[in-house]
Structures are given as C-alpha cells and as structure tokens.
Coordinates of C-alpha atoms and ligand atoms in Angstrom, one line a residue:
M279 CA 59.0 32.1 -19.8
S280 CA 58.4 35.5 -18.4
R281 CA 56.4 35.9 -15.2
S282 CA 53.6 37.8 -16.9
I283 CA 53.2 35.1 -19.6
R284 CA 53.1 32.4 -17.0
F285 CA 50.4 34.4 -15.1
V286 CA 48.3 34.7 -18.2
L287 CA 48.7 31.0 -19.0
S288 CA 47.7 29.9 -15.6
I289 CA 44.6 32.1 -15.7
C290 CA 43.7 30.5 -19.0
L291 CA 44.2 27.0 -17.5
I292 CA 42.0 27.9 -14.5
A293 CA 39.3 29.2 -16.9
F294 CA 39.6 26.0 -19.0
Y295 CA 39.1 23.7 -16.0
L296 CA 36.6 25.6 -13.9
P297 CA 33.5 24.8 -16.0
S298 CA 34.1 21.1 -15.7
C299 CA 34.5 21.5 -11.9
F300 CA 31.2 23.3 -11.8
G301 CA 29.7 20.6 -14.0
D302 CA 30.6 18.0 -11.4
A303 CA 29.3 20.0 -8.5
Y304 CA 25.9 19.4 -7.1
D305 CA 23.3 21.6 -8.8
G306 CA 20.6 21.4 -6.2
K307 CA 18.0 19.8 -8.4
P308 CA 17.7 16.1 -8.7
K309 CA 14.7 15.0 -10.8
L310 CA 13.9 12.1 -8.5
V311 CA 14.5 11.5 -4.8
V312 CA 14.3 7.8 -3.7
I313 CA 14.2 6.7 -0.1
L314 CA 14.8 2.9 -0.1
V315 CA 14.2 0.9 3.1
F316 CA 14.8 -2.7 3.7
D317 CA 12.7 -3.9 6.6
Q318 CA 14.7 -5.5 9.5
F319 CA 18.0 -4.9 7.7
R320 CA 20.8 -4.9 10.2
G321 CA 23.8 -2.6 9.7
D322 CA 26.3 -5.4 9.4
Y323 CA 24.7 -7.2 6.5
L324 CA 26.2 -5.3 3.6
D325 CA 29.8 -5.7 4.7
R326 CA 29.2 -9.3 5.8
Y327 CA 28.0 -10.3 2.3
R328 CA 29.7 -7.7 0.1
A329 CA 32.0 -10.2 -1.6
E330 CA 28.9 -11.9 -3.1
F331 CA 27.5 -8.7 -4.7
K332 CA 28.4 -8.8 -8.4
A333 CA 26.0 -6.4 -10.1
K334 CA 27.0 -2.9 -11.0
N335 CA 23.8 -1.1 -9.9
G336 CA 22.8 -3.5 -7.2
W337 CA 24.2 -3.1 -3.6
N338 CA 27.4 -1.9 -5.3
L339 CA 25.5 1.3 -6.4
F340 CA 26.0 2.2 -2.7
L341 CA 29.1 0.3 -1.7
K342 CA 31.2 1.3 -4.8
Q343 CA 29.5 4.4 -6.3
G344 CA 28.0 5.9 -3.1
A345 CA 28.6 7.0 0.4
H346 CA 28.6 3.9 2.7
F347 CA 28.2 4.5 6.5
T348 CA 29.2 1.6 8.6
D349 CA 28.0 3.0 12.0
C350 CA 24.4 4.1 11.7
Y351 CA 22.4 3.7 14.9
Y352 CA 18.9 4.8 15.9
D353 CA 18.9 6.9 19.1
Y354 CA 15.7 5.6 20.6
A355 CA 14.4 2.5 22.4
N356 CA 11.3 1.3 20.5
L357 CA 12.7 -0.4 17.4
V358 CA 9.6 -1.4 15.5
T359 CA 8.4 -1.1 11.9
A360 CA 5.9 1.8 12.2
A361 CA 8.2 3.9 14.5
G362 CA 11.2 3.2 12.3
H363 CA 9.5 4.3 9.0
A364 CA 8.1 7.4 10.7
T365 CA 11.6 8.2 11.9
I366 CA 13.1 7.8 8.4
G367 CA 10.4 10.0 6.9
T368 CA 10.3 12.7 9.5
G369 CA 13.9 12.8 10.6
A370 CA 12.6 12.7 14.2
Y371 CA 12.2 10.1 16.9
T372 CA 9.0 9.0 18.6
D373 CA 9.1 12.0 20.9
G374 CA 8.8 14.1 17.7
H375 CA 6.5 12.1 15.3
G376 CA 4.4 10.3 18.0
I377 CA 4.4 6.8 16.5
P378 CA 5.5 4.4 19.3
L379 CA 4.4 0.9 18.0
N380 CA 2.7 -0.9 15.1
E381 CA -0.5 -1.1 17.1
W382 CA -1.7 0.3 20.4
Y383 CA -5.0 0.8 22.3
E384 CA -7.5 3.6 21.8
P385 CA -11.1 4.1 23.0
G386 CA -13.5 2.8 20.4
P387 CA -17.0 4.0 19.4
D388 CA -18.5 1.9 22.2
G389 CA -16.2 3.5 24.8
N390 CA -14.1 0.4 25.4
L391 CA -10.4 0.2 24.5
R392 CA -9.6 -1.5 21.2
S393 CA -6.4 -2.3 19.4
V394 CA -5.7 0.0 16.5
S395 CA -2.9 0.0 13.9
S396 CA -0.7 3.0 13.6
V397 CA -2.3 3.9 10.2
A398 CA -5.9 2.6 10.6
D399 CA -8.5 5.4 9.9
D400 CA -12.3 4.8 10.2
R401 CA -13.0 7.9 8.1
Y402 CA -11.7 6.1 5.0
T403 CA -12.0 2.7 3.3
L404 CA -9.7 0.5 1.3
V405 CA -9.5 1.0 -2.4
G406 CA -8.6 -2.0 -4.7
A407 CA -9.0 -4.6 -2.0
P408 CA -10.1 -8.0 -3.3
A409 CA -13.8 -8.8 -3.3
G410 CA -14.8 -10.4 0.0
T411 CA -12.3 -8.5 2.1
K412 CA -13.8 -8.5 5.6
D413 CA -12.2 -5.4 7.2
M414 CA -12.4 -2.5 4.7
T415 CA -11.1 0.1 7.3
G416 CA -9.1 2.6 5.4
A417 CA -5.7 4.0 6.3
S418 CA -4.0 7.4 6.5
P419 CA -1.0 9.1 8.2
H420 CA -3.2 11.0 10.6
R421 CA -1.4 9.7 13.8
E422 CA 2.0 10.8 12.5
M423 CA 2.4 14.1 14.3
A424 CA 5.3 15.6 12.3
T425 CA 5.8 16.5 8.6
T426 CA 8.0 14.3 6.4
L427 CA 10.7 15.2 3.9
G428 CA 8.1 14.5 1.2
D429 CA 5.6 16.8 2.8
E430 CA 8.1 19.6 2.9
L431 CA 9.1 19.0 -0.7
V432 CA 5.4 19.3 -1.7
L433 CA 5.0 22.5 0.4
A434 CA 8.2 24.1 -1.0
T435 CA 7.0 23.5 -4.6
G436 CA 3.4 24.7 -4.2
G437 CA 2.1 21.2 -4.6
R438 CA 4.0 20.5 -7.8
A439 CA 6.4 17.9 -6.5
R440 CA 4.7 14.5 -6.6
V441 CA 5.4 12.1 -3.7
Y442 CA 4.4 8.4 -3.4
G443 CA 5.0 5.6 -1.0
V444 CA 5.2 1.8 -1.8
S445 CA 5.6 -1.2 0.5
M446 CA 4.0 -4.6 1.1
K447 CA 3.1 -3.1 4.6
D448 CA 0.6 -0.2 4.8
R449 CA 2.4 1.5 7.7
A450 CA 5.8 1.3 5.8
A451 CA 4.2 2.9 2.7
I452 CA 2.3 5.6 4.5
L453 CA 4.5 6.8 7.4
T454 CA 7.7 7.1 5.3
S455 CA 6.1 9.2 2.6
G456 CA 3.7 11.4 4.7
H457 CA 0.6 13.5 4.5
A458 CA 0.7 15.6 1.3
T459 CA 1.4 12.7 -0.9
K460 CA -0.3 11.7 -4.1
G461 CA -0.7 8.1 -3.1
A462 CA 0.6 5.2 -0.9
F463 CA 0.2 1.6 -2.0
W464 CA 0.5 -1.7 -0.1
V465 CA -0.6 -5.3 -0.6
D466 CA -3.6 -7.3 0.6
H467 CA -1.8 -10.0 2.7
A468 CA -3.8 -13.0 1.6
T469 CA -3.6 -12.3 -2.2
G470 CA -0.8 -9.9 -2.8
V471 CA -3.1 -7.5 -4.7
W472 CA -2.0 -3.9 -4.5
E473 CA -4.4 -1.5 -2.7
T474 CA -4.7 2.0 -1.2
S475 CA -7.2 4.0 0.8
T476 CA -9.8 6.7 0.0
Y477 CA -7.6 9.1 1.9
W478 CA -5.8 9.4 -1.5
M479 CA -8.2 8.3 -4.2
K480 CA -11.5 6.7 -5.0
Q481 CA -10.1 4.1 -7.4
L482 CA -6.6 2.8 -8.3
P483 CA -4.8 4.5 -11.1
A484 CA -5.0 2.7 -14.5
W485 CA -1.4 1.6 -14.3
A486 CA -2.0 0.1 -10.9
Q487 CA -5.1 -1.7 -12.1
Q488 CA -3.2 -3.0 -15.0
F489 CA -0.4 -4.2 -12.7
N490 CA -2.9 -6.1 -10.6
A491 CA -4.5 -7.6 -13.7
S492 CA -1.2 -8.6 -15.2
D493 CA 0.8 -11.8 -14.7
H494 CA 3.1 -10.2 -12.0
L495 CA 1.3 -12.1 -9.2
A496 CA 1.3 -15.4 -11.0
I497 CA 5.0 -15.0 -11.8
A498 CA 5.8 -14.1 -8.1
R499 CA 3.9 -17.2 -7.0
S500 CA 5.5 -19.6 -9.5
S501 CA 9.0 -18.3 -9.1
S502 CA 8.8 -18.5 -5.3
G503 CA 7.3 -22.0 -5.5
V504 CA 4.4 -20.9 -3.3
E505 CA 1.2 -21.5 -5.2
Q506 CA -1.1 -21.6 -2.1
G507 CA -1.3 -19.8 1.2
S508 CA -0.7 -16.2 2.3
F509 CA 1.2 -14.1 -0.3
Y510 CA 2.6 -11.9 2.4
E511 CA 3.8 -14.6 4.8
L512 CA 5.1 -17.1 2.3
V513 CA 5.9 -15.4 -1.0
G514 CA 6.9 -12.5 1.1
R515 CA 9.9 -14.4 2.5
T516 CA 11.4 -14.9 -1.0
V517 CA 13.3 -12.7 -3.5
A518 CA 10.2 -13.1 -5.8
S519 CA 8.5 -10.6 -3.4
V520 CA 11.4 -8.2 -3.6
V521 CA 11.1 -8.2 -7.4
Y522 CA 7.3 -7.9 -7.1
Q523 CA 7.6 -4.7 -5.0
L524 CA 10.3 -3.1 -7.2
D525 CA 8.3 -3.9 -10.3
F526 CA 5.3 -2.1 -8.8
A527 CA 7.6 0.9 -8.0
E528 CA 8.8 0.8 -11.7
A529 CA 5.1 0.7 -12.9
L530 CA 4.4 3.7 -10.6
I531 CA 7.4 5.7 -11.8
T532 CA 6.4 5.0 -15.4
G533 CA 2.7 5.5 -14.9
E534 CA 3.0 8.8 -13.1
K535 CA 6.1 9.9 -15.1
L536 CA 8.0 10.5 -11.8
G537 CA 11.3 12.3 -12.5
D538 CA 9.8 14.1 -15.5
N539 CA 7.9 16.8 -13.6
P540 CA 6.2 19.3 -15.9
A541 CA 7.1 22.1 -13.4
H542 CA 10.8 20.9 -13.4
V543 CA 10.8 20.2 -9.6
P544 CA 12.0 17.0 -8.0
D545 CA 9.5 14.1 -7.5
M546 CA 10.0 11.6 -4.7
I547 CA 9.2 7.9 -4.0
T548 CA 9.7 5.9 -0.8
I549 CA 10.0 2.2 -1.3
S550 CA 10.1 -0.2 1.7
I551 CA 10.9 -3.9 1.0
S552 CA 9.2 -5.9 3.7
S553 CA 10.7 -9.3 2.6
T554 CA 13.8 -9.2 4.9
D555 CA 11.6 -8.7 8.0
I556 CA 9.2 -11.5 7.1
N557 CA 12.1 -14.0 6.5
G558 CA 14.1 -12.6 9.4
H559 CA 11.4 -13.1 12.0
A560 CA 10.9 -16.7 10.8
F561 CA 14.6 -17.8 10.6
G562 CA 16.8 -15.1 12.1
P563 CA 19.7 -12.9 10.8
D564 CA 22.3 -15.7 10.6
D565 CA 20.2 -18.2 8.7
P566 CA 21.4 -19.1 5.2
S567 CA 18.0 -18.2 3.8
Q568 CA 18.5 -14.5 5.0
E569 CA 21.9 -14.4 3.3
K570 CA 20.4 -15.9 0.1
L571 CA 17.6 -13.3 0.2
I572 CA 20.0 -10.4 0.6
V573 CA 22.4 -11.7 -2.1
Q574 CA 19.5 -12.4 -4.6
S575 CA 18.2 -8.9 -4.0
D576 CA 21.4 -7.6 -5.6
A577 CA 20.1 -8.5 -9.1
A578 CA 16.6 -7.1 -8.3
L579 CA 18.1 -3.8 -7.2
D580 CA 20.4 -3.8 -10.3
A581 CA 17.3 -4.2 -12.5
F582 CA 15.5 -1.4 -10.7
F583 CA 18.4 1.1 -10.7
T584 CA 19.3 0.2 -14.3
F585 CA 15.6 1.0 -15.2
L586 CA 16.0 4.4 -13.5
D587 CA 19.2 5.0 -15.4
K588 CA 17.5 4.4 -18.7
T589 CA 14.5 6.5 -17.9
V590 CA 15.3 9.3 -15.4
G591 CA 19.1 8.9 -15.6
L592 CA 21.1 8.0 -12.5
K593 CA 22.8 11.4 -12.6
N594 CA 19.4 13.0 -11.9
V595 CA 18.5 10.7 -9.0
M596 CA 19.4 11.1 -5.3
V597 CA 19.0 7.9 -3.2
A598 CA 19.2 7.0 0.4
M599 CA 19.0 3.4 1.6
T600 CA 18.5 2.3 5.3
G601 CA 16.6 -0.1 7.5
D602 CA 13.8 0.6 10.0
H603 CA 15.5 -1.5 12.7
G604 CA 18.0 -4.3 13.2
V605 CA 17.3 -7.7 14.9
A606 CA 18.5 -10.1 17.5
T607 CA 20.2 -13.4 16.9
T608 CA 17.9 -16.4 17.3
E609 CA 18.0 -18.5 20.5
K610 CA 19.3 -21.5 18.5
A611 CA 22.0 -19.6 16.6
G612 CA 23.1 -17.8 19.7
E613 CA 23.3 -21.0 21.8
A614 CA 25.5 -22.6 19.2
M615 CA 28.0 -19.7 19.7
G616 CA 27.9 -20.0 23.5
M617 CA 25.8 -16.8 24.0
P618 CA 23.2 -16.6 26.7
V619 CA 20.5 -15.9 24.2
L620 CA 16.9 -16.4 25.5
G621 CA 13.5 -16.2 23.9
F622 CA 10.8 -16.5 26.5
S623 CA 7.0 -16.3 26.6
P624 CA 5.7 -12.9 27.6
E625 CA 3.0 -14.8 29.6
E626 CA 5.7 -15.9 32.0
F627 CA 5.5 -12.4 33.6
T628 CA 2.2 -10.9 32.3
K629 CA 0.1 -13.8 34.0
P630 CA 1.7 -13.5 37.5
L631 CA 1.5 -9.7 37.1
E632 CA -2.3 -9.9 36.5
Q633 CA -2.7 -12.1 39.5
K634 CA -0.7 -9.8 41.8
L635 CA -2.6 -6.7 40.5
E636 CA -6.0 -8.4 41.1
A637 CA -5.0 -9.5 44.6
K638 CA -4.1 -5.8 45.4
Y639 CA -6.9 -4.2 43.5
P640 CA -10.1 -6.4 43.1
L641 CA -11.5 -6.1 39.6
K642 CA -14.5 -3.9 39.1
G643 CA -15.8 -5.2 35.8
R644 CA -13.9 -3.1 33.2
G645 CA -11.7 -6.0 32.0
K646 CA -8.4 -7.3 33.2
Y647 CA -5.5 -5.0 34.2
V648 CA -2.8 -6.2 31.8
L649 CA -3.7 -5.5 28.1
Q650 CA -0.6 -7.1 26.6
M651 CA 3.2 -7.0 26.4
D652 CA 3.8 -5.2 23.1
N653 CA 7.6 -5.0 23.0
P654 CA 9.0 -2.8 24.5
Y655 CA 5.8 -1.6 26.2
L656 CA 3.7 -3.4 28.8
L657 CA 0.3 -1.9 28.2
L658 CA -2.2 -1.5 31.1
N659 CA -6.0 -1.2 31.0
R660 CA -6.7 2.4 32.1
Y661 CA -10.5 1.7 32.5
A662 CA -10.0 -1.3 34.8
F663 CA -7.8 0.8 37.1
E664 CA -10.0 3.8 37.0
A665 CA -13.0 1.6 37.9
A666 CA -11.0 0.4 40.9
G667 CA -10.2 4.0 41.9
V668 CA -6.5 3.8 41.0
H669 CA -4.8 6.7 39.2
E670 CA -2.2 6.3 36.5
E671 CA 1.0 6.9 38.5
E672 CA -0.1 4.4 41.2
A673 CA -1.1 1.8 38.7
E674 CA 2.3 2.1 36.9
N675 CA 4.3 2.1 40.0
S676 CA 2.5 -0.9 41.4
A677 CA 2.9 -2.8 38.1
R678 CA 6.6 -1.9 38.0
Q679 CA 7.3 -3.1 41.5
M680 CA 5.4 -6.4 40.8
V681 CA 7.2 -7.0 37.5
E682 CA 10.6 -6.5 39.2
E683 CA 9.6 -9.0 41.9
I684 CA 8.5 -11.5 39.2
F685 CA 11.9 -11.2 37.5
V686 CA 13.7 -11.6 40.8
D687 CA 11.8 -14.9 41.1
F688 CA 13.0 -15.8 37.6
M689 CA 16.6 -15.2 38.7
A690 CA 16.1 -17.3 41.8
R691 CA 14.7 -20.4 40.2
D692 CA 16.5 -22.7 37.8
S693 CA 15.7 -22.0 34.2
S694 CA 13.9 -24.7 32.5
K695 CA 15.8 -23.7 29.4
A696 CA 19.2 -25.1 28.2
Q697 CA 21.9 -25.0 30.9
R698 CA 23.8 -22.3 29.3
N699 CA 20.9 -19.8 29.3
E700 CA 20.7 -17.2 32.0
P701 CA 17.2 -16.5 33.3
P702 CA 15.6 -13.4 31.7
E703 CA 17.0 -10.3 33.1
L704 CA 15.0 -7.0 33.3
T705 CA 17.6 -4.2 32.9
H706 CA 15.4 -1.1 32.9
V707 CA 11.8 -0.3 33.6
Y708 CA 10.3 3.2 33.3
T709 CA 6.7 4.3 33.6
A710 CA 4.8 6.2 31.0
T711 CA 4.4 9.0 33.6
E712 CA 8.1 9.3 34.1
M713 CA 8.6 9.4 30.3
R714 CA 5.9 12.1 29.9
E715 CA 7.3 14.2 32.7
G716 CA 11.0 13.7 31.7
R717 CA 11.9 12.0 34.9
L718 CA 14.6 9.9 33.3
P719 CA 18.3 9.6 34.2
Q720 CA 21.0 11.6 32.4
T721 CA 22.5 8.4 30.8
Q722 CA 22.6 7.0 27.3
Y723 CA 19.7 4.7 28.2
G724 CA 17.7 7.6 29.7
R725 CA 18.2 9.5 26.4
L726 CA 17.1 6.5 24.3
V727 CA 13.9 6.1 26.4
A728 CA 13.1 9.9 26.3
H729 CA 13.2 9.7 22.5
S730 CA 10.6 6.9 22.7
Y731 CA 8.0 9.0 24.4
S732 CA 4.6 9.2 22.7
P733 CA 1.4 10.8 24.0
Y734 CA -0.4 7.7 22.5
I735 CA 1.2 5.5 25.2
G736 CA -0.2 6.2 28.8
W737 CA -0.8 3.7 31.5
A738 CA 2.2 1.6 30.5
L739 CA 5.7 0.5 31.4
H740 CA 8.7 0.7 29.0
L741 CA 10.9 -2.5 29.5
N742 CA 14.3 -3.5 28.4
F743 CA 15.9 -6.9 28.8
G744 CA 19.4 -8.4 28.9
P745 CA 21.4 -8.7 25.6
Y746 CA 19.8 -11.2 23.2
Q747 CA 16.9 -11.8 25.6
F748 CA 13.4 -11.2 24.4
P749 CA 9.7 -12.0 25.1
W750 CA 8.7 -13.7 21.9
H751 CA 6.5 -16.6 20.7
G752 CA 7.9 -19.0 18.2
S753 CA 11.2 -20.3 17.0
G754 CA 12.5 -17.2 15.2
T755 CA 13.6 -13.9 16.6
T756 CA 12.5 -10.3 16.9
H757 CA 13.5 -6.6 17.4
F758 CA 12.3 -3.7 19.6
S759 CA 15.0 -3.1 22.3
A760 CA 17.5 -0.4 23.1
N761 CA 20.3 -2.9 22.6
S762 CA 22.7 -2.0 19.8
Y763 CA 21.9 -4.9 17.5
D764 CA 18.3 -3.7 17.2
R765 CA 19.4 -0.1 16.6
H766 CA 22.1 -0.8 14.0
V767 CA 21.0 -0.3 10.3
P768 CA 22.8 0.6 7.1
L769 CA 22.9 4.2 5.8
E770 CA 23.8 4.5 2.1
L771 CA 23.7 7.6 -0.1
F772 CA 24.0 7.8 -3.9
G773 CA 23.9 10.8 -6.1
S774 CA 26.0 13.5 -7.6
A775 CA 26.0 15.4 -4.3
F776 CA 28.0 12.8 -2.5
V777 CA 31.7 11.8 -2.4
P778 CA 31.8 7.9 -2.8
G779 CA 33.6 6.1 0.0
T780 CA 33.2 4.4 3.3
Y781 CA 32.5 6.5 6.4
H782 CA 33.0 5.3 9.9
G783 CA 31.6 8.2 11.9
V784 CA 28.5 7.4 13.9
V785 CA 25.4 8.6 12.1
A786 CA 21.6 8.1 12.4
P787 CA 18.7 7.5 10.1
V788 CA 17.3 10.9 11.1
D789 CA 20.3 12.4 9.2
I790 CA 18.7 11.4 5.9
A791 CA 15.9 13.9 6.1
A792 CA 18.2 16.7 7.4
T793 CA 20.8 16.0 4.6
F794 CA 18.2 15.8 1.8
A795 CA 16.3 18.9 3.0
S796 CA 19.6 20.8 2.9
L797 CA 20.5 19.6 -0.6
L798 CA 17.0 20.3 -1.9
R799 CA 17.1 23.8 -0.3
I800 CA 13.8 23.2 1.6
N801 CA 12.7 23.3 5.2
R802 CA 13.6 20.2 7.2
P803 CA 10.6 18.3 8.5
S804 CA 8.8 19.9 11.4
A805 CA 10.3 17.9 14.2
A806 CA 13.6 16.8 12.5
V807 CA 16.6 16.4 14.8
G808 CA 19.2 15.0 12.3
R809 CA 22.5 16.3 11.2
V810 CA 23.5 17.3 7.7
L811 CA 26.1 14.7 6.6
T812 CA 28.6 17.2 5.3
E813 CA 31.5 14.8 5.6
A814 CA 30.1 12.9 2.6
M815 CA 29.0 15.9 0.5
R816 CA 30.9 17.4 -2.4
P817 CA 31.9 21.0 -2.0
E818 CA 29.6 23.4 -3.8
L819 CA 31.9 25.7 -5.7
T820 CA 29.3 28.1 -6.7
V821 CA 25.5 28.5 -6.8
T822 CA 24.9 28.5 -10.6
K823 CA 21.4 27.2 -10.7
A824 CA 18.1 27.8 -8.9
P825 CA 17.3 25.6 -6.0
A826 CA 14.3 23.2 -5.8
S827 CA 11.6 25.8 -5.9
P828 CA 10.1 26.1 -9.4
S829 CA 10.6 29.1 -11.6
G830 CA 7.5 31.2 -11.5
F831 CA 6.4 30.0 -8.0
S832 CA 6.7 33.0 -5.8
R833 CA 3.7 33.0 -3.4
Ligands
LIG1161 ZN1 9.7 -6.9 12.3

C-alpha cells in the first residue's frame, strides 16, 4: 500500500469514528439534575455493604455505572443536618451560607430570646398541614445567606429551569434546593402528610393533593408495621419511609413534567431521605437495623432510577449522591470493641457552669446565663449578661475558663461509667468572638472552626470532645463534631459527563455544586468554594451544542 493511500484511508477511518466519539462526549445539557442526599449516611457504608447490593439501578448505579469517591470529607466543624444540606446546596461552608445549626436563638417579638428553626419564617404559614396543627408557622430559606446551584440554574435560564426540593425534614427540603425554587415539600411529623409553606404557594398542587389523598400513607404504615404513633419517628426508621419519599418525588417529577422543560433547559430536584438519620440516632451506625435499611433502600432506589430511565431517560439525567454528615459509633457498640466511647449528659457541665457564672455575676432578672448545649455550640444568654453589665468577650472568656475547670474536675474524679471509659475530654474550645475576628490557630482544626463561623451565633463557645465522646441524651448516638467519622460522607456522580470508576483522592461535598455549575455552564453559587472534579470527567472533544442557556434567551 502506498503511503498516500494509507494516509487517505486513515483520514477516512478518523472521519468514521469521530462522530461516535462526539456522541459519547458530554453535551452540556442534561434534562434533569438530581441531588440525592441520605441523611446521616457515613462515607464507609457503601463499600461496607456493597456485596449485598444486587439491583442494577440501585446503589450500583453509582458503584458500577458512576464515579465513586471513597474519601469525601466536610471541611468544617458543625456537622448537623441544616448546615450539611445548606453546604450541599450552596457549595459553601457555614462561613459562606450562614447556617450553623438546626435551631438557634433570636430575639422574638416580645424582645426575649426564643429558639427558632433554621427555616422558620413568621411571614408565612404552612400549606397542606393537617387540620388541628397547632403551630402553623411557615418556612422559607431566608436565613440561607448564599445562592444554591438551583438558584443559579434558575437565574441562568431566565426563570425557565424549574427547581424543587423534597424531604421528610423541612430544612433538608428547603436549604438544599434554595430561594428561587418552584416549591419545597416535607412531611407533618405526626401524620406523614406532605406540606409546604406560603413562601411558595397558597395551596398544594393537584398532584400533591392526590398523593396525600391516595393510599401511599396507609401502605407505608402497613408495610412498616407501625399503625399508630409518630409517622416521622417510627415509620421514618423503616424502608417504607424511603419508598414513601421516593414515590412523592416520582409524583412531583410526573406532575410537574420535570426533565421535559418546554424551554429545553435543565430542571432540577433535590431529594433528601431522612430515614437513615432517624434510625441511626436510635440504634447507631453498626446496628443490624441500619445495615438492613441501607440494603433495603437498594430496591427503592432501583425503582426510582428505573422510573427516571423510562420517563426522562437516564442518559439525560445527571445525579450526585452524598450525605449531610456522618455519625459516631454508639457507646455500647464501641465498648464491645474496646474503644473508650462515651456518651454523657450535657447537664454534667452546663449545670456547674451556670452555678459558677451566677457566683461570679449575680443574676439581674433576664433569665439564666446558659441557654443550652446545642452541639457543637454552648449558647449563652446575651440579655442575662448585658443586664449584669458583662460584655460578650468577657462572658465568653469566663465561660470558657469555667468549662475547662469543670472538665479538669471530670478528669480528676473516677468516672461512674464502665471501667474502660475515659472521662470526657474537652479537646478544643473557641469563643464566638475569636471565630468572628479570625483569631484561630493555623492548624487543620483552626481551619475547620473558621469554616463553622456564622453571624447567627454570638455569645457562645464552640466545643470539641475526644474521639467518640459526645454530650447526648439516650441510648443511641449523634453527630456534630470535627472528628473524621462525623465529616466522612459518600460522594457519587452519575451521568454521561463522568468516567465510571472508583476515585481515592480527597474530595468534599462542596465540590458537587462547583462541578455541576461547570458542566451546566452557569455561575457557581455565590459563596461556593468547591473544586471541579475534573479527574472524573470525560474529556470534551468539541463544543458542538449550546450550553444550558435556552435558545432565544439573551437578556
Ligand atoms: Zn441527625
């Protein structure tokens, strides 16, 4: 064969193969973006139980067909539900989005401090709540101080992209999806009925009313074997509640025709499954019931993603899955392994702290000094200190010194707990003033605490305890700390943009918003700090199609 004929032949071969290469490459335009969160889902679960996952489109959608990251860690030190979901949605930590806790204290209409939830909003009322609901206070994302990926998608498409949030928990539905959404839905805890807030709408959409009126609730109750009692607390521990949440998401996708946008722009849904958190708090990460719940969720996810395949088509869907925080081993399970695990009552140090503070600063009638230990923050009563003529820095410094003295006393006396247990150990204490002014050490721990700063938290201490030691009531376990087991979550990506495989580099949940914003060709959220996960992305050989912005939208 002559050189020139070989040259012509190879050009023909290249020309023949190129279109299929381009066909495989990411085209910048999924029809539906899904952010899937499992609440309190630690980063080791999927590999621990992967041999038990049998379904094609269940957990194996990520483990076999997607990009599976083994080392995803949050880089902050307040690992709670509201902060975690805000972090996933905004791609920022608490110092960017402002959400520090699930609840905190704000001045109420009477001028006294009152506990408020991260999403409570007096300007709105609940919609769809069952008759007789006592507290009809509405909800909104108004305390979330950064935009979400969903917000930026709506802005980039001139309001044409439709974004929704779903979860059994209001904060998880609202803070992940954002401000410019078409709706967020959560359940009434007692009954399991789906509701929303007048922030979004005056009445539930017809498809949601139909869902509430259908037999879904009865089926969830009967298949969980929980006919009486709190839907959230009791049915919520079982796979029946996973199915219930995913079925509602299916009804939403069908009812709103998500993934079939008339303007041909991507739609988005965030779904947070609360069940693993409810069961995990009660029984811990190593209990057979948690393994069962995760393994049974395989079939529920398979049904959901198979539904998406039949409707929107999985090739048109881009999915990220993660957790809002990990969790500590229970005291019982840890002791059985010879670990110095310790759950202890927060009153063991908040009571002596109150006594010491009152001895130094006599109360002046604006309540007690210690509001509560709301892990990882010890919240102090600003008004009580101000009445006594004590300013914030002095109040915090005094409280810190006293807390440290109390913990030295713990170390000195014999623990009343099992012999193996060490007394509770206070590893770090920083004041809200130090966090606000950036007076933190240049260490990993200092960085984690800096990322936990929120203007909503003043007059407070940020505490961290020894490994697997936590202030907690009850037999189960909890999460909140800067320790790795609370910060470790899964990160799974599925879609035509990603190269399937297992990735061991250290990544973070904030990378989801950065990566998806890059792939959607939109601005990343306003305070986003994540990295684009290029190691898991297919090379884009050429730009053959328009990015996410709709044709004709050119303002
Ligand atoms: Zn939790």
